[in-house]
Amino acid sequence: MALAIVLILLALGSVAFHFLNPWHATPVASNWGGIDHTLTLTLVITAIVFVAVNLFVAYTVIRFRHREGAQAAYQPHDKKLELWLIGITSVGIVAMLAPGLRVYSQMIHAPRNVIQVEVLGQQWQWSFRLPGRDGKLGRSDIRFVSAANPFGLDPNDPNAQDDVLIEGGELLLPLGHPIQFLLRSKDVVHDFYVPQFRVKLDMVPGMVSRFWLTPTRSGTFEIACAKYCGLGHYHMSGHVKVVDAVQFQTWLASQPTFAQTQKPAGAAHRASNPSDDLVSKGRALAASHGCAACHSVDGSRLVGPSWKGLYGRTETLSDGSKVVADEKYLKEMILEPNVKIVQGYPPIMPPQKLSNDGVAALIAYIRANSDHAK
Ligand code: CUA
């Protein structure tokens, strides 16, 4: 009898919790309606089955409880009952899956006036590409990917020249304007996920997956990688900031275009204090390239050696030889990390495609951490 009461309370308590709980999904993008309705439909159907099964079990526990002289009847087969169960189950499953086809179709068929935003995933950072004044994204090809051209844009495509490139960190989107996301990966399968936008989609190397939505609420929302993609997976995050159209245009105009990033280096560095400038650039690179997932700056041991006090330190390598962590060694380790492994650490760091400027900035940052440590 106690078991029957527990089952009845469990069924009724679950229903009560659903209606009384204070957590509700917030509509922040145009696609929330269709997707949430599909989820609600699935929840209602599974909830009806859950409550019915629990109440049925509670009923049988009471109805067929042990009584003196009562005997069980053996009934191996009931064709009519089986047909009913198959029929009801089929209807339930079709009702849960069919609306998804319609919602998915709406999600991938974008209207004509969308702004295309390319999201590029790699271990373990997000980068973004937006069309420049011409409103068109230029061609890209894996053959063009290099340290100086991380997006692999076709240097001869006129549409690519004004493409705006954002490496790591934060993506701004205009409120109330339809956005189409084009998702690419440079290495392994990642998954672009902004929970408040409801949608998540795998990014598979070699193909472009896409969906669209219109952000309907301003605010900052976290981007997470929703596919296990290696050791730094947990650290692969970024932010989407939905702002008004003016703020968006101002931000867009302040970001580098592809043509600007292809100009010879040198002219770009004209800051008042070049060494501080370099260190802060290195800090930004360390954050956007996910370095902090494996290298601490406070001396604590993570997957890779800590950067605290690293510069100038003598390291013992896996083959027993010794090496001083100077400029040359660090550069080698950033570009070809698994050649000279420090003893006690696994050879798992992905080589970083960084320009000479980028490497210099990162080393300046590592060096700054070492100077503080002394
Ligand atoms: Cu990228 Cu997990």
mmCIF file of C-alpha atoms and ligand atoms in Angstrom:
data_model
loop_
_atom_site.group_PDB
_atom_site.id
_atom_site.type_symbol
_atom_site.label_atom_id
_atom_site.label_comp_id
_atom_site.label_asym_id
_atom_site.label_seq_id
_atom_site.Cartn_x
_atom_site.Cartn_y
_atom_site.Cartn_z
ATOM 1 C CA MET A 1 0.000 0.000 0.000
ATOM 2 C CA ALA A 2 2.858 2.385 0.868
ATOM 3 C CA LEU A 3 4.349 1.765 -2.600
ATOM 4 C CA ALA A 4 1.058 2.660 -4.277
ATOM 5 C CA ILE A 5 0.858 5.947 -2.338
ATOM 6 C CA VAL A 6 4.456 6.808 -3.266
ATOM 7 C CA LEU A 7 3.709 6.194 -6.969
ATOM 8 C CA ILE A 8 0.555 8.346 -6.896
ATOM 9 C CA LEU A 9 2.409 11.186 -5.086
ATOM 10 C CA LEU A 10 5.291 10.928 -7.590
ATOM 11 C CA ALA A 11 2.952 11.288 -10.568
ATOM 12 C CA LEU A 12 0.889 14.139 -9.100
ATOM 13 C CA GLY A 13 3.982 15.885 -7.629
ATOM 14 C CA SER A 14 5.701 15.952 -11.039
ATOM 15 C CA VAL A 15 2.669 17.622 -12.635
ATOM 16 C CA ALA A 16 2.424 20.143 -9.778
ATOM 17 C CA PHE A 17 6.158 20.919 -10.078
ATOM 18 C CA HIS A 18 5.795 21.656 -13.771
ATOM 19 C CA PHE A 19 3.116 24.282 -13.174
ATOM 20 C CA LEU A 20 4.500 25.794 -9.954
ATOM 21 C CA ASN A 21 8.250 25.990 -10.694
ATOM 22 C CA PRO A 22 9.670 29.491 -11.197
ATOM 23 C CA TRP A 23 11.956 28.625 -14.153
ATOM 24 C CA HIS A 24 10.590 29.450 -17.554
ATOM 25 C CA ALA A 25 12.242 29.784 -20.950
ATOM 26 C CA THR A 26 12.716 33.388 -22.040
ATOM 27 C CA PRO A 27 11.918 34.348 -25.641
ATOM 28 C CA VAL A 28 15.078 36.037 -27.003
ATOM 29 C CA ALA A 29 14.897 35.144 -30.694
ATOM 30 C CA SER A 30 12.243 34.756 -33.383
ATOM 31 C CA ASN A 31 12.549 30.990 -33.601
ATOM 32 C CA TRP A 32 11.709 30.343 -29.952
ATOM 33 C CA GLY A 33 7.980 29.828 -30.594
ATOM 34 C CA GLY A 34 8.138 26.874 -32.966
ATOM 35 C CA ILE A 35 10.955 25.155 -31.115
ATOM 36 C CA ASP A 36 9.402 25.659 -27.685
ATOM 37 C CA HIS A 37 6.007 24.425 -28.909
ATOM 38 C CA THR A 38 7.662 21.264 -30.224
ATOM 39 C CA LEU A 39 9.370 20.758 -26.864
ATOM 40 C CA THR A 40 6.090 21.415 -25.024
ATOM 41 C CA LEU A 41 4.271 18.896 -27.214
ATOM 42 C CA THR A 42 6.940 16.268 -26.449
ATOM 43 C CA LEU A 43 6.707 17.113 -22.749
ATOM 44 C CA VAL A 44 2.886 16.810 -22.729
ATOM 45 C CA ILE A 45 2.876 13.459 -24.545
ATOM 46 C CA THR A 46 5.625 11.944 -22.367
ATOM 47 C CA ALA A 47 3.982 13.424 -19.239
ATOM 48 C CA ILE A 48 0.642 11.768 -20.073
ATOM 49 C CA VAL A 49 2.417 8.427 -20.550
ATOM 50 C CA PHE A 50 4.452 8.923 -17.340
ATOM 51 C CA VAL A 51 1.374 9.733 -15.215
ATOM 52 C CA ALA A 52 -0.733 6.960 -16.819
ATOM 53 C CA VAL A 53 1.954 4.282 -16.288
ATOM 54 C CA ASN A 54 2.561 5.280 -12.640
ATOM 55 C CA LEU A 55 -1.152 5.427 -11.799
ATOM 56 C CA PHE A 56 -1.708 2.095 -13.558
ATOM 57 C CA VAL A 57 1.073 0.459 -11.535
ATOM 58 C CA ALA A 58 -0.352 1.989 -8.325
ATOM 59 C CA TYR A 59 -3.814 0.639 -9.272
ATOM 60 C CA THR A 60 -2.496 -2.900 -9.908
ATOM 61 C CA VAL A 61 -0.527 -2.855 -6.637
ATOM 62 C CA ILE A 62 -3.787 -2.152 -4.756
ATOM 63 C CA ARG A 63 -6.148 -4.212 -6.903
ATOM 64 C CA PHE A 64 -4.003 -7.359 -7.000
ATOM 65 C CA ARG A 65 -2.483 -7.195 -3.510
ATOM 66 C CA HIS A 66 -1.947 -10.464 -1.656
ATOM 67 C CA ARG A 67 -5.169 -11.954 -0.289
ATOM 68 C CA GLU A 68 -5.853 -15.351 1.342
ATOM 69 C CA GLY A 69 -6.894 -17.903 -1.270
ATOM 70 C CA ALA A 70 -6.545 -15.576 -4.272
ATOM 71 C CA GLN A 71 -4.831 -17.077 -7.346
ATOM 72 C CA ALA A 72 -3.058 -15.498 -10.303
ATOM 73 C CA ALA A 73 -4.498 -16.127 -13.766
ATOM 74 C CA TYR A 74 -1.971 -16.745 -16.542
ATOM 75 C CA GLN A 75 -2.810 -14.933 -19.793
ATOM 76 C CA PRO A 76 0.102 -15.231 -22.252
ATOM 77 C CA HIS A 77 -1.362 -13.360 -25.201
ATOM 78 C CA ASP A 78 -3.937 -10.629 -25.855
ATOM 79 C CA LYS A 79 -4.049 -9.630 -29.498
ATOM 80 C CA LYS A 80 -6.622 -6.875 -29.077
ATOM 81 C CA LEU A 81 -4.677 -5.185 -26.266
ATOM 82 C CA GLU A 82 -1.419 -5.383 -28.255
ATOM 83 C CA LEU A 83 -3.029 -3.745 -31.299
ATOM 84 C CA TRP A 84 -4.314 -0.917 -29.118
ATOM 85 C CA LEU A 85 -0.907 -0.378 -27.518
ATOM 86 C CA ILE A 86 0.916 -0.409 -30.889
ATOM 87 C CA GLY A 87 -1.675 2.028 -32.329
ATOM 88 C CA ILE A 88 -1.495 4.514 -29.440
ATOM 89 C CA THR A 89 2.324 4.359 -29.248
ATOM 90 C CA SER A 90 2.638 4.983 -33.011
ATOM 91 C CA VAL A 91 0.329 7.994 -32.886
ATOM 92 C CA GLY A 92 2.294 9.388 -29.919
ATOM 93 C CA ILE A 93 5.671 8.997 -31.660
ATOM 94 C CA VAL A 94 4.437 10.527 -34.934
ATOM 95 C CA ALA A 95 2.929 13.435 -32.996
ATOM 96 C CA MET A 96 6.297 14.066 -31.298
ATOM 97 C CA LEU A 97 8.469 13.818 -34.437
ATOM 98 C CA ALA A 98 6.380 15.292 -37.268
ATOM 99 C CA PRO A 99 6.251 18.918 -35.995
ATOM 100 C CA GLY A 100 10.069 18.812 -35.727
ATOM 101 C CA LEU A 101 10.356 18.408 -39.506
ATOM 102 C CA ARG A 102 8.373 21.595 -40.038
ATOM 103 C CA VAL A 103 10.285 23.558 -37.391
ATOM 104 C CA TYR A 104 13.633 22.356 -38.783
ATOM 105 C CA SER A 105 12.613 23.417 -42.271
ATOM 106 C CA GLN A 106 11.707 26.896 -40.960
ATOM 107 C CA MET A 107 15.019 27.072 -39.113
ATOM 108 C CA ILE A 108 17.213 26.415 -42.170
ATOM 109 C CA HIS A 109 15.245 28.292 -44.886
ATOM 110 C CA ALA A 110 16.321 31.887 -44.342
ATOM 111 C CA PRO A 111 14.493 34.966 -45.683
ATOM 112 C CA ARG A 112 16.225 37.023 -48.401
ATOM 113 C CA ASN A 113 17.250 40.008 -46.254
ATOM 114 C CA VAL A 114 19.426 38.084 -43.749
ATOM 115 C CA ILE A 115 22.868 39.207 -42.633
ATOM 116 C CA GLN A 116 25.183 36.252 -43.039
ATOM 117 C CA VAL A 117 27.541 35.587 -40.149
ATOM 118 C CA GLU A 118 30.133 32.883 -40.484
ATOM 119 C CA VAL A 119 31.142 31.073 -37.306
ATOM 120 C CA LEU A 120 34.469 29.273 -37.518
ATOM 121 C CA GLY A 121 35.249 26.675 -34.884
ATOM 122 C CA GLN A 122 38.684 25.298 -34.069
ATOM 123 C CA GLN A 123 40.381 23.771 -31.039
ATOM 124 C CA TRP A 124 39.454 25.703 -28.868
ATOM 125 C CA GLN A 125 38.215 29.029 -29.981
ATOM 126 C CA TRP A 126 35.451 30.735 -31.937
ATOM 127 C CA SER A 127 36.068 33.176 -34.780
ATOM 128 C CA PHE A 128 33.526 35.115 -36.787
ATOM 129 C CA ARG A 129 33.322 36.607 -40.264
ATOM 130 C CA LEU A 130 30.784 39.206 -41.338
ATOM 131 C CA PRO A 131 30.239 40.717 -44.765
ATOM 132 C CA GLY A 132 31.631 44.198 -45.313
ATOM 133 C CA ARG A 133 29.996 47.027 -47.278
ATOM 134 C CA ASP A 134 29.127 44.817 -50.248
ATOM 135 C CA GLY A 135 26.933 42.666 -48.007
ATOM 136 C CA LYS A 136 28.534 39.492 -49.397
ATOM 137 C CA LEU A 137 30.889 36.986 -47.852
ATOM 138 C CA GLY A 138 33.846 36.150 -50.077
ATOM 139 C CA ARG A 139 34.884 32.664 -51.147
ATOM 140 C CA SER A 140 36.945 30.571 -48.787
ATOM 141 C CA ASP A 141 38.882 27.378 -49.268
ATOM 142 C CA ILE A 142 40.905 25.191 -46.977
ATOM 143 C CA ARG A 143 43.875 25.570 -49.422
ATOM 144 C CA PHE A 144 44.199 29.238 -48.468
ATOM 145 C CA VAL A 145 44.359 28.653 -44.700
ATOM 146 C CA SER A 146 47.650 29.911 -43.246
ATOM 147 C CA ALA A 147 48.927 31.801 -40.215
ATOM 148 C CA ALA A 148 48.285 35.094 -41.992
ATOM 149 C CA ASN A 149 44.944 33.947 -43.414
ATOM 150 C CA PRO A 150 43.295 31.871 -40.678
ATOM 151 C CA PHE A 151 39.854 31.970 -42.344
ATOM 152 C CA GLY A 152 41.240 30.673 -45.648
ATOM 153 C CA LEU A 153 39.709 33.478 -47.724
ATOM 154 C CA ASP A 154 40.412 33.573 -51.438
ATOM 155 C CA PRO A 155 42.871 36.511 -51.814
ATOM 156 C CA ASN A 156 41.736 37.019 -55.434
ATOM 157 C CA ASP A 157 38.015 37.239 -54.673
ATOM 158 C CA PRO A 158 36.929 40.919 -54.672
ATOM 159 C CA ASN A 159 33.988 40.025 -52.386
ATOM 160 C CA ALA A 160 36.404 38.768 -49.719
ATOM 161 C CA GLN A 161 38.453 41.977 -49.412
ATOM 162 C CA ASP A 162 35.993 43.869 -47.176
ATOM 163 C CA ASP A 163 34.930 40.837 -45.118
ATOM 164 C CA VAL A 164 35.177 41.689 -41.430
ATOM 165 C CA LEU A 165 37.195 39.188 -39.366
ATOM 166 C CA ILE A 166 36.801 38.715 -35.633
ATOM 167 C CA GLU A 167 39.174 36.271 -33.974
ATOM 168 C CA GLY A 168 37.985 34.965 -30.660
ATOM 169 C CA GLY A 169 35.781 36.450 -28.016
ATOM 170 C CA GLU A 170 32.681 38.422 -28.719
ATOM 171 C CA LEU A 171 30.207 38.631 -31.589
ATOM 172 C CA LEU A 172 27.793 41.552 -31.814
ATOM 173 C CA LEU A 173 24.423 41.147 -33.549
ATOM 174 C CA PRO A 174 21.831 43.799 -34.439
ATOM 175 C CA LEU A 175 18.512 43.566 -32.609
ATOM 176 C CA GLY A 176 15.487 42.736 -34.764
ATOM 177 C CA HIS A 177 17.407 41.847 -37.936
ATOM 178 C CA PRO A 178 17.380 38.287 -39.340
ATOM 179 C CA ILE A 179 20.793 36.631 -39.060
ATOM 180 C CA GLN A 180 21.917 33.532 -40.894
ATOM 181 C CA PHE A 181 24.677 31.562 -39.201
ATOM 182 C CA LEU A 182 27.042 29.647 -41.473
ATOM 183 C CA LEU A 183 29.001 27.155 -39.407
ATOM 184 C CA ARG A 184 32.439 25.805 -40.380
ATOM 185 C CA SER A 185 35.097 23.852 -38.517
ATOM 186 C CA LYS A 186 38.825 23.809 -39.189
ATOM 187 C CA ASP A 187 39.723 20.634 -37.349
ATOM 188 C CA VAL A 188 37.232 18.394 -35.534
ATOM 189 C CA VAL A 189 33.473 18.403 -34.971
ATOM 190 C CA HIS A 190 32.349 21.295 -32.770
ATOM 191 C CA ASP A 191 28.809 22.424 -32.011
ATOM 192 C CA PHE A 192 27.664 26.036 -31.934
ATOM 193 C CA TYR A 193 25.228 26.498 -29.084
ATOM 194 C CA VAL A 194 23.666 29.626 -27.598
ATOM 195 C CA PRO A 195 21.168 28.127 -25.131
ATOM 196 C CA GLN A 196 18.874 31.185 -25.140
ATOM 197 C CA PHE A 197 18.596 31.007 -28.940
ATOM 198 C CA ARG A 198 17.281 27.427 -28.537
ATOM 199 C CA VAL A 199 19.274 26.166 -31.529
ATOM 200 C CA LYS A 200 22.464 24.158 -31.556
ATOM 201 C CA LEU A 201 24.053 22.732 -34.639
ATOM 202 C CA ASP A 202 27.129 20.614 -35.318
ATOM 203 C CA MET A 203 29.967 22.126 -37.321
ATOM 204 C CA VAL A 204 31.550 19.384 -39.402
ATOM 205 C CA PRO A 205 34.946 19.850 -41.092
ATOM 206 C CA GLY A 206 34.465 20.084 -44.859
ATOM 207 C CA MET A 207 30.880 21.282 -44.835
ATOM 208 C CA VAL A 208 28.877 24.387 -43.967
ATOM 209 C CA SER A 209 25.823 23.907 -41.751
ATOM 210 C CA ARG A 210 23.375 26.779 -41.408
ATOM 211 C CA PHE A 211 20.354 28.136 -39.567
ATOM 212 C CA TRP A 212 18.810 31.546 -39.093
ATOM 213 C CA LEU A 213 16.965 33.565 -36.473
ATOM 214 C CA THR A 214 16.076 37.122 -35.556
ATOM 215 C CA PRO A 215 17.306 38.245 -32.121
ATOM 216 C CA THR A 216 14.351 39.901 -30.399
ATOM 217 C CA ARG A 217 15.940 40.889 -27.099
ATOM 218 C CA SER A 218 19.158 42.761 -26.401
ATOM 219 C CA GLY A 219 21.670 41.353 -23.949
ATOM 220 C CA THR A 220 24.794 39.232 -23.696
ATOM 221 C CA PHE A 221 24.459 35.505 -24.139
ATOM 222 C CA GLU A 222 27.074 32.820 -23.746
ATOM 223 C CA ILE A 223 28.249 30.668 -26.641
ATOM 224 C CA ALA A 224 29.156 27.136 -25.642
ATOM 225 C CA CYS A 225 30.653 24.311 -27.628
ATOM 226 C CA ALA A 226 28.174 21.444 -27.312
ATOM 227 C CA LYS A 227 30.284 18.661 -28.790
ATOM 228 C CA TYR A 228 33.226 17.090 -26.998
ATOM 229 C CA CYS A 229 36.159 18.250 -29.115
ATOM 230 C CA GLY A 230 39.266 17.494 -27.039
ATOM 231 C CA LEU A 231 40.864 18.531 -23.765
ATOM 232 C CA GLY A 232 40.056 22.227 -24.070
ATOM 233 C CA HIS A 233 36.365 21.596 -24.927
ATOM 234 C CA TYR A 234 35.132 22.991 -21.605
ATOM 235 C CA HIS A 235 37.081 26.150 -22.263
ATOM 236 C CA MET A 236 35.666 26.782 -25.744
ATOM 237 C CA SER A 237 33.281 29.605 -25.034
ATOM 238 C CA GLY A 238 32.460 33.079 -26.245
ATOM 239 C CA HIS A 239 29.701 35.671 -26.153
ATOM 240 C CA VAL A 240 26.965 36.934 -28.424
ATOM 241 C CA LYS A 241 25.943 40.480 -27.638
ATOM 242 C CA VAL A 242 22.644 41.684 -29.147
ATOM 243 C CA VAL A 243 22.705 45.484 -29.537
ATOM 244 C CA ASP A 244 20.806 48.143 -31.507
ATOM 245 C CA ALA A 245 21.572 48.759 -35.172
ATOM 246 C CA VAL A 246 23.704 51.891 -34.576
ATOM 247 C CA GLN A 247 25.918 50.189 -31.992
ATOM 248 C CA PHE A 248 26.255 47.208 -34.306
ATOM 249 C CA GLN A 249 27.380 49.332 -37.268
ATOM 250 C CA THR A 250 29.866 51.262 -35.108
ATOM 251 C CA TRP A 251 31.348 48.024 -33.814
ATOM 252 C CA LEU A 252 31.456 46.488 -37.300
ATOM 253 C CA ALA A 253 33.278 49.520 -38.725
ATOM 254 C CA SER A 254 35.920 49.277 -35.972
ATOM 255 C CA GLN A 255 36.839 45.649 -36.781
ATOM 256 C CA PRO A 256 39.626 44.703 -39.231
ATOM 257 C CA THR A 257 38.738 43.696 -42.774
ATOM 258 C CA PHE A 258 40.454 40.876 -44.640
ATOM 259 C CA ALA A 259 42.334 43.370 -46.835
ATOM 260 C CA GLN A 260 43.641 45.171 -43.727
ATOM 261 C CA THR A 261 44.900 41.945 -42.139
ATOM 262 C CA GLN A 262 46.808 41.152 -45.366
ATOM 263 C CA LYS A 263 48.812 44.402 -45.258
ATOM 264 C CA PRO A 264 52.465 43.966 -44.288
ATOM 265 C CA ALA A 265 52.981 44.211 -40.534
ATOM 266 C CA GLY A 266 54.733 47.150 -38.935
ATOM 267 C CA ALA A 267 52.391 50.007 -39.739
ATOM 268 C CA ALA A 268 49.826 48.515 -37.381
ATOM 269 C CA HIS A 269 51.995 48.917 -34.273
ATOM 270 C CA ARG A 270 52.170 52.554 -33.381
ATOM 271 C CA ALA A 271 51.120 52.550 -29.761
ATOM 272 C CA SER A 272 52.549 54.838 -27.089
ATOM 273 C CA ASN A 273 54.077 51.940 -25.165
ATOM 274 C CA PRO A 274 54.821 49.140 -27.599
ATOM 275 C CA SER A 275 55.910 46.542 -25.027
ATOM 276 C CA ASP A 276 52.751 46.911 -22.882
ATOM 277 C CA ASP A 277 50.773 46.846 -26.085
ATOM 278 C CA LEU A 278 52.430 43.598 -27.112
ATOM 279 C CA VAL A 279 51.782 41.977 -23.731
ATOM 280 C CA SER A 280 48.098 42.860 -23.831
ATOM 281 C CA LYS A 281 47.859 41.559 -27.380
ATOM 282 C CA GLY A 282 49.474 38.331 -26.142
ATOM 283 C CA ARG A 283 47.000 38.140 -23.270
ATOM 284 C CA ALA A 284 44.104 38.494 -25.726
ATOM 285 C CA LEU A 285 45.580 35.806 -27.971
ATOM 286 C CA ALA A 286 46.050 33.448 -25.007
ATOM 287 C CA ALA A 287 42.386 33.942 -24.149
ATOM 288 C CA SER A 288 41.042 33.605 -27.684
ATOM 289 C CA HIS A 289 43.177 30.589 -28.567
ATOM 290 C CA GLY A 290 42.129 28.699 -25.456
ATOM 291 C CA CYS A 291 45.707 28.521 -24.081
ATOM 292 C CA ALA A 292 44.452 29.037 -20.534
ATOM 293 C CA ALA A 293 42.619 25.708 -20.721
ATOM 294 C CA CYS A 294 45.957 23.941 -20.345
ATOM 295 C CA HIS A 295 48.478 26.552 -19.147
ATOM 296 C CA SER A 296 47.943 28.380 -15.870
ATOM 297 C CA VAL A 297 49.619 31.698 -15.098
ATOM 298 C CA ASP A 298 49.502 31.220 -11.311
ATOM 299 C CA GLY A 299 51.791 28.187 -11.153
ATOM 300 C CA SER A 300 49.056 25.587 -10.724
ATOM 301 C CA ARG A 301 49.496 22.396 -12.700
ATOM 302 C CA LEU A 302 46.997 21.883 -15.540
ATOM 303 C CA VAL A 303 47.335 19.746 -18.683
ATOM 304 C CA GLY A 304 50.446 21.640 -19.818
ATOM 305 C CA PRO A 305 53.302 23.411 -17.992
ATOM 306 C CA SER A 306 52.336 26.596 -16.151
ATOM 307 C CA TRP A 307 53.539 29.874 -17.654
ATOM 308 C CA LYS A 308 54.438 31.298 -14.266
ATOM 309 C CA GLY A 309 58.196 31.746 -14.248
ATOM 310 C CA LEU A 310 58.511 29.748 -17.485
ATOM 311 C CA TYR A 311 60.605 32.230 -19.474
ATOM 312 C CA GLY A 312 64.282 31.539 -18.885
ATOM 313 C CA ARG A 313 63.595 28.398 -16.844
ATOM 314 C CA THR A 314 65.544 25.222 -17.637
ATOM 315 C CA GLU A 315 63.123 22.424 -18.556
ATOM 316 C CA THR A 316 63.880 18.709 -18.717
ATOM 317 C CA LEU A 317 62.465 17.148 -21.879
ATOM 318 C CA SER A 318 60.927 13.706 -22.245
ATOM 319 C CA ASP A 319 64.203 12.327 -23.666
ATOM 320 C CA GLY A 320 66.108 13.551 -20.601
ATOM 321 C CA SER A 321 67.851 16.445 -22.351
ATOM 322 C CA LYS A 322 67.653 19.975 -20.933
ATOM 323 C CA VAL A 323 66.567 23.136 -22.661
ATOM 324 C CA VAL A 324 66.253 26.760 -21.632
ATOM 325 C CA ALA A 325 62.769 28.177 -22.315
ATOM 326 C CA ASP A 326 63.937 31.168 -24.338
ATOM 327 C CA GLU A 327 62.411 33.022 -27.251
ATOM 328 C CA LYS A 328 63.505 30.405 -29.775
ATOM 329 C CA TYR A 329 62.266 27.414 -27.775
ATOM 330 C CA LEU A 330 58.894 29.013 -26.996
ATOM 331 C CA LYS A 331 58.356 29.927 -30.631
ATOM 332 C CA GLU A 332 59.069 26.355 -31.652
ATOM 333 C CA MET A 333 56.695 25.063 -29.000
ATOM 334 C CA ILE A 334 53.855 27.314 -30.145
ATOM 335 C CA LEU A 335 54.174 26.376 -33.814
ATOM 336 C CA GLU A 336 55.259 22.729 -33.434
ATOM 337 C CA PRO A 337 54.365 21.788 -29.882
ATOM 338 C CA ASN A 338 54.916 18.058 -29.908
ATOM 339 C CA VAL A 339 58.564 17.916 -30.960
ATOM 340 C CA LYS A 340 60.195 18.784 -27.625
ATOM 341 C CA ILE A 341 57.834 17.716 -24.852
ATOM 342 C CA VAL A 342 58.572 18.684 -21.265
ATOM 343 C CA GLN A 343 58.990 15.597 -19.099
ATOM 344 C CA GLY A 344 55.784 14.484 -17.384
ATOM 345 C CA TYR A 345 53.387 16.107 -19.863
ATOM 346 C CA PRO A 346 51.411 14.393 -22.642
ATOM 347 C CA PRO A 347 52.150 15.330 -26.312
ATOM 348 C CA ILE A 348 48.663 16.633 -27.085
ATOM 349 C CA MET A 349 48.867 20.351 -27.805
ATOM 350 C CA PRO A 350 47.400 21.364 -31.186
ATOM 351 C CA PRO A 351 49.927 23.412 -33.242
ATOM 352 C CA GLN A 352 48.922 27.084 -33.242
ATOM 353 C CA LYS A 353 48.610 28.870 -36.549
ATOM 354 C CA LEU A 354 49.918 32.283 -35.524
ATOM 355 C CA SER A 355 51.685 34.978 -37.484
ATOM 356 C CA ASN A 356 55.179 36.094 -36.399
ATOM 357 C CA ASP A 357 53.528 39.090 -34.722
ATOM 358 C CA GLY A 358 51.147 36.787 -32.874
ATOM 359 C CA VAL A 359 53.960 34.527 -31.667
ATOM 360 C CA ALA A 360 55.977 37.561 -30.498
ATOM 361 C CA ALA A 361 52.941 38.870 -28.583
ATOM 362 C CA LEU A 362 52.282 35.518 -26.934
ATOM 363 C CA ILE A 363 55.932 35.169 -25.889
ATOM 364 C CA ALA A 364 55.866 38.735 -24.522
ATOM 365 C CA TYR A 365 52.860 37.727 -22.415
ATOM 366 C CA ILE A 366 54.550 34.523 -21.195
ATOM 367 C CA ARG A 367 57.614 36.598 -20.381
ATOM 368 C CA ALA A 368 55.533 39.135 -18.454
ATOM 369 C CA ASN A 369 54.200 36.306 -16.302
ATOM 370 C CA SER A 370 57.732 35.112 -15.693
ATOM 371 C CA ASP A 371 58.996 38.553 -14.639
ATOM 372 C CA HIS A 372 56.178 38.903 -12.116
ATOM 373 C CA ALA A 373 57.086 35.534 -10.682
ATOM 374 C CA LYS A 374 60.633 36.547 -9.834
HETATM 375 CU CU1 CUA B 1 34.631 22.582 -29.574
HETATM 376 CU CU2 CUA B 1 33.799 21.169 -27.819
#
